[in-house]
Amino acid sequence: MTNWINIAQAAKEWVLEAGQRIRDSLNEELLIETKSDANDLVTNIDKDTEKFFIEKIKQYNLEFKIMGEEGFGDRIVSLDGVIWILDPIDGTMNFVHQKRNFAISLAVYENGEGRLGIIYDVMADDFYHVIPGSGAFLNDIRLNTLKDVTLEKAIIGLNATWITPNKRIDYQILSPLVKTVRGTRSYGAAAIELAYVATGRLDGYITMRLNPWDYAAGKLLIEEVGGKTSNLKGEPLSLLNPSSLLVGGPTVYDEIRENYLKDYQGK
């Protein structure tokens, strides 16, 4: 039988060690490459951090499978078994340009069921963690159940690049929503924005496209404190393929789904 308490402790130690390694690298010259486009960055530190986790996880148990953003893990085609889902640096552009507002995101699923989620805001030294059914925490402080907030009083996480006329369906959905809410914020790191929803710093978060390693841990944090998660059509999030994303406290989530996304036909 898998001992999740021991795995959680080992994972915490690895994440904190990886965070220190990243902080130690800040004065080094970065090797920066692009991936899907000129704004999709990856550095040697992203790659080195993913390799660090893979080595630690495989040493712990060779049967564990790993899905990592930088592609050094396993080829995952099903959710069978124990799968670690990793983003070594979520918010690489922030890492490169700001040296802050980036996070390590690590989640563990067993046969599709969440067992462990960790988001570590490296520069703030904020360690968000959850074992589903046992509470969600920021460092050693247990997170409260999310408060009920109406959309008019909500602050939601939203990247302004989605609200452009050339992206017609996004513009038609999101422009009216922005006019309704109290305010919007964008931090440039999905994992941090999801952690902020779990803590109540944001009341919701919406985006048109993310990968499983961006939201696998944040999903577990938000659900543990009573929030809702899905794609924009209200379907469960995929852990195998990219997805749109809507998360929030129950009222904010329901109001966005019913009033703005009821007829959404995207992914």
Coordinates of C-alpha atoms in Angstrom, one line a residue:
M1 CA 0.0 0.0 0.0
T2 CA 1.3 3.4 -1.0
N3 CA 2.3 5.6 2.0
W4 CA 1.3 9.1 0.9
I5 CA 2.5 10.7 4.1
N6 CA 6.0 9.6 3.4
I7 CA 5.8 10.5 -0.3
A8 CA 4.4 14.0 0.6
Q9 CA 7.4 14.5 3.0
A10 CA 9.9 13.4 0.4
A11 CA 8.2 15.6 -2.2
K12 CA 8.3 18.6 0.1
E13 CA 12.0 18.2 0.7
W14 CA 12.7 17.9 -3.1
V15 CA 10.6 21.0 -3.9
L16 CA 12.4 23.1 -1.2
E17 CA 15.8 21.9 -2.4
A18 CA 14.9 22.6 -6.0
G19 CA 13.7 26.1 -5.0
Q20 CA 17.0 26.8 -3.3
R21 CA 18.9 25.6 -6.4
I22 CA 16.8 28.0 -8.5
R23 CA 17.5 30.9 -6.2
D24 CA 21.2 30.0 -6.2
S25 CA 21.1 30.2 -10.0
L26 CA 19.7 33.8 -10.3
N27 CA 23.1 35.4 -10.8
E28 CA 24.2 32.9 -13.4
E29 CA 23.9 33.6 -17.1
L30 CA 20.8 31.9 -18.5
L31 CA 20.6 30.0 -21.7
I32 CA 17.2 31.0 -23.1
E33 CA 15.4 29.2 -25.9
T34 CA 11.9 29.5 -27.4
K35 CA 9.4 26.7 -27.9
S36 CA 6.0 27.2 -29.5
D37 CA 6.5 30.9 -30.2
A38 CA 8.8 33.8 -29.3
N39 CA 7.1 34.4 -26.0
D40 CA 7.1 30.7 -24.9
L41 CA 10.5 30.6 -23.2
V42 CA 12.5 27.8 -21.6
T43 CA 15.9 28.1 -19.9
N44 CA 18.6 25.7 -18.8
I45 CA 17.3 26.1 -15.3
D46 CA 13.8 24.8 -16.3
K47 CA 15.5 21.8 -17.9
D48 CA 17.9 21.2 -15.0
T49 CA 15.1 21.4 -12.5
E50 CA 13.0 18.9 -14.3
K51 CA 15.9 16.5 -14.5
F52 CA 16.5 17.0 -10.8
F53 CA 13.0 15.9 -10.0
I54 CA 13.0 12.9 -12.3
E55 CA 16.2 11.6 -10.7
K56 CA 14.7 12.0 -7.2
I57 CA 11.4 10.4 -8.2
K58 CA 12.9 7.4 -10.0
Q59 CA 15.3 6.8 -7.1
Y60 CA 12.3 6.7 -4.8
N61 CA 10.3 4.2 -7.0
L62 CA 11.1 3.2 -10.6
E63 CA 7.5 2.3 -11.3
F64 CA 6.4 5.9 -10.8
K65 CA 5.7 7.7 -14.1
I66 CA 6.4 11.4 -14.7
M67 CA 4.8 14.0 -17.0
G68 CA 7.0 17.0 -17.2
E69 CA 6.7 20.2 -19.2
E70 CA 10.2 20.0 -20.7
G71 CA 9.7 16.5 -22.0
F72 CA 12.3 14.6 -20.0
G73 CA 9.8 12.4 -18.3
D74 CA 7.7 9.4 -19.6
R75 CA 5.3 9.3 -22.5
I76 CA 2.0 9.3 -20.7
V77 CA -1.0 7.9 -22.7
S78 CA -3.2 6.8 -19.8
L79 CA -3.8 7.7 -16.1
D80 CA -3.1 4.2 -14.9
G81 CA -0.7 3.9 -12.0
V82 CA 1.1 6.6 -10.1
I83 CA 1.8 9.7 -12.2
W84 CA 3.8 12.8 -11.1
I85 CA 2.8 15.9 -13.1
L86 CA 5.5 18.6 -13.0
D87 CA 6.1 22.1 -14.1
P88 CA 9.7 22.8 -13.0
I89 CA 9.3 26.6 -13.4
D90 CA 5.8 27.9 -14.1
G91 CA 6.1 31.5 -15.2
T92 CA 9.4 31.2 -17.0
M93 CA 9.0 34.7 -18.6
N94 CA 8.7 36.1 -15.1
F95 CA 11.8 34.1 -14.0
V96 CA 13.8 35.5 -16.9
H97 CA 12.6 39.1 -16.8
Q98 CA 11.6 39.7 -13.1
K99 CA 13.3 37.1 -11.0
R100 CA 10.1 36.7 -9.1
N101 CA 6.4 35.5 -9.6
F102 CA 7.3 32.0 -10.7
A103 CA 6.6 28.7 -9.1
I104 CA 7.3 25.0 -9.0
S105 CA 4.1 23.0 -9.5
L106 CA 4.0 19.3 -8.6
A107 CA 1.1 16.9 -8.3
V108 CA 0.7 13.2 -7.9
Y109 CA -2.3 11.2 -9.2
E110 CA -3.0 7.5 -8.8
N111 CA -5.3 6.0 -11.4
G112 CA -6.6 9.5 -12.1
E113 CA -7.3 10.4 -8.4
G114 CA -5.4 13.3 -6.9
R115 CA -3.1 12.2 -4.0
L116 CA -0.8 15.2 -3.5
G117 CA -0.5 18.8 -4.8
I118 CA 2.3 21.3 -4.2
I119 CA 2.8 24.8 -5.5
Y120 CA 5.9 26.6 -4.3
D121 CA 6.2 30.3 -5.0
V122 CA 10.0 30.2 -4.9
M123 CA 10.9 33.9 -4.2
A124 CA 8.1 34.5 -1.8
D125 CA 8.9 31.2 0.0
D126 CA 5.2 30.4 0.0
F127 CA 4.6 26.7 0.1
Y128 CA 1.1 25.6 -0.8
H129 CA 0.3 21.9 -0.3
V130 CA -2.6 19.5 -0.1
I131 CA -3.3 15.9 0.5
P132 CA -6.9 15.6 -0.7
G133 CA -9.2 14.9 2.3
S134 CA -6.7 16.1 4.8
G135 CA -6.8 19.9 4.2
A136 CA -5.0 22.4 2.1
F137 CA -2.2 24.6 3.6
L138 CA -0.1 27.6 3.0
N139 CA 3.1 26.8 4.8
D140 CA 1.8 25.5 8.2
I141 CA -1.5 27.5 8.1
R142 CA -4.6 25.5 7.1
L143 CA -6.6 27.2 4.4
N144 CA -10.3 28.1 5.2
T145 CA -13.2 27.1 3.0
L146 CA -13.7 29.7 0.3
K147 CA -16.0 32.5 1.2
D148 CA -19.1 33.1 -0.9
V149 CA -18.5 36.1 -3.2
T150 CA -20.8 37.4 -6.0
L151 CA -19.3 38.2 -9.4
E152 CA -19.8 41.9 -9.0
K153 CA -17.5 41.9 -5.9
A154 CA -15.0 39.4 -7.4
I155 CA -11.4 39.9 -8.5
I156 CA -10.6 37.3 -11.1
G157 CA -7.3 36.3 -12.7
L158 CA -7.4 36.9 -16.5
N159 CA -4.6 37.5 -19.0
A160 CA -5.5 40.6 -21.1
T161 CA -4.1 39.0 -24.3
W162 CA -7.3 36.9 -24.5
I163 CA -9.5 40.1 -24.6
T164 CA -8.6 41.2 -28.2
P165 CA -11.0 41.7 -31.1
N166 CA -8.9 39.4 -33.4
K167 CA -9.8 36.5 -31.1
R168 CA -13.5 36.9 -31.7
I169 CA -15.0 34.2 -29.4
D170 CA -12.7 35.1 -26.6
Y171 CA -13.4 38.8 -27.0
Q172 CA -17.2 38.3 -27.1
I173 CA -17.1 36.2 -23.9
L174 CA -14.5 38.0 -21.8
S175 CA -15.2 41.6 -22.6
P176 CA -18.6 41.6 -20.9
L177 CA -17.3 39.6 -18.0
V178 CA -14.5 42.1 -17.4
K179 CA -17.1 44.9 -17.2
T180 CA -19.0 43.0 -14.6
V181 CA -16.4 42.0 -12.1
R182 CA -14.8 44.3 -9.5
G183 CA -11.3 43.9 -11.0
T184 CA -8.9 41.6 -12.9
R185 CA -5.3 40.6 -12.2
S186 CA -2.6 38.8 -14.2
Y187 CA 0.5 37.4 -12.6
G188 CA 1.9 35.5 -15.5
A189 CA 2.1 32.1 -13.7
A190 CA -1.0 29.9 -13.7
A191 CA 0.2 27.9 -10.7
I192 CA 0.4 31.1 -8.6
E193 CA -2.9 32.3 -9.8
L194 CA -4.5 29.0 -8.9
A195 CA -2.9 29.1 -5.4
Y196 CA -4.3 32.6 -5.0
V197 CA -7.8 31.3 -5.8
A198 CA -7.3 28.6 -3.1
T199 CA -6.3 31.3 -0.5
G200 CA -9.1 33.8 -1.5
R201 CA -6.6 36.3 -2.9
L202 CA -8.4 35.8 -6.2
D203 CA -12.1 34.8 -6.4
G204 CA -11.7 33.1 -9.8
Y205 CA -9.4 32.4 -12.7
I206 CA -10.2 31.9 -16.4
T207 CA -8.0 31.1 -19.4
M208 CA -8.5 29.7 -22.8
R209 CA -5.6 27.2 -22.8
L210 CA -3.3 25.5 -20.3
N211 CA -1.5 22.2 -20.1
P212 CA -2.0 19.6 -17.3
W213 CA 1.3 20.5 -15.6
D214 CA 0.0 24.1 -15.2
Y215 CA -3.1 23.1 -13.2
A216 CA -2.8 19.6 -11.9
A217 CA -1.7 20.8 -8.4
G218 CA -3.8 23.9 -8.3
K219 CA -6.9 21.9 -9.1
L220 CA -6.4 19.8 -6.0
L221 CA -5.9 22.9 -3.8
I222 CA -9.0 24.6 -5.0
E223 CA -11.3 21.6 -4.7
E224 CA -10.0 20.9 -1.2
V225 CA -11.2 24.4 0.0
G226 CA -14.7 24.0 -1.7
G227 CA -13.9 25.6 -5.0
K228 CA -15.0 24.4 -8.5
T229 CA -12.8 23.5 -11.4
S230 CA -13.5 22.6 -15.1
N231 CA -12.9 23.6 -18.6
L232 CA -15.0 26.4 -20.0
K233 CA -17.7 24.0 -21.1
G234 CA -18.1 22.7 -17.5
E235 CA -16.4 19.4 -18.3
P236 CA -13.8 17.8 -16.0
L237 CA -10.2 18.9 -16.6
S238 CA -8.1 16.6 -18.7
L239 CA -4.8 15.4 -17.2
L240 CA -3.7 14.1 -20.6
N241 CA -4.4 17.0 -23.0
P242 CA -4.4 20.8 -23.0
S243 CA -7.6 22.4 -21.8
S244 CA -9.3 25.7 -21.2
L245 CA -9.8 26.5 -17.5
L246 CA -12.4 28.0 -15.2
V247 CA -12.0 27.9 -11.5
G248 CA -13.4 29.8 -8.5
G249 CA -15.5 29.8 -5.5
P250 CA -18.9 28.2 -6.1
T251 CA -20.9 31.4 -6.7
V252 CA -18.3 33.0 -9.0
Y253 CA -17.8 29.8 -10.9
D254 CA -21.6 29.2 -11.3
E255 CA -22.3 32.8 -12.4
I256 CA -19.6 32.8 -15.0
R257 CA -20.7 29.4 -16.4
E258 CA -24.4 30.3 -16.5
N259 CA -24.2 33.9 -17.6
Y260 CA -21.1 34.0 -19.9
L261 CA -20.2 30.4 -21.0
K262 CA -23.5 28.7 -21.3
D263 CA -23.2 28.5 -25.1
Y264 CA -19.4 28.2 -25.3
Q265 CA -18.3 25.7 -28.0
G266 CA -14.5 25.8 -27.7
K267 CA -12.3 23.3 -26.1

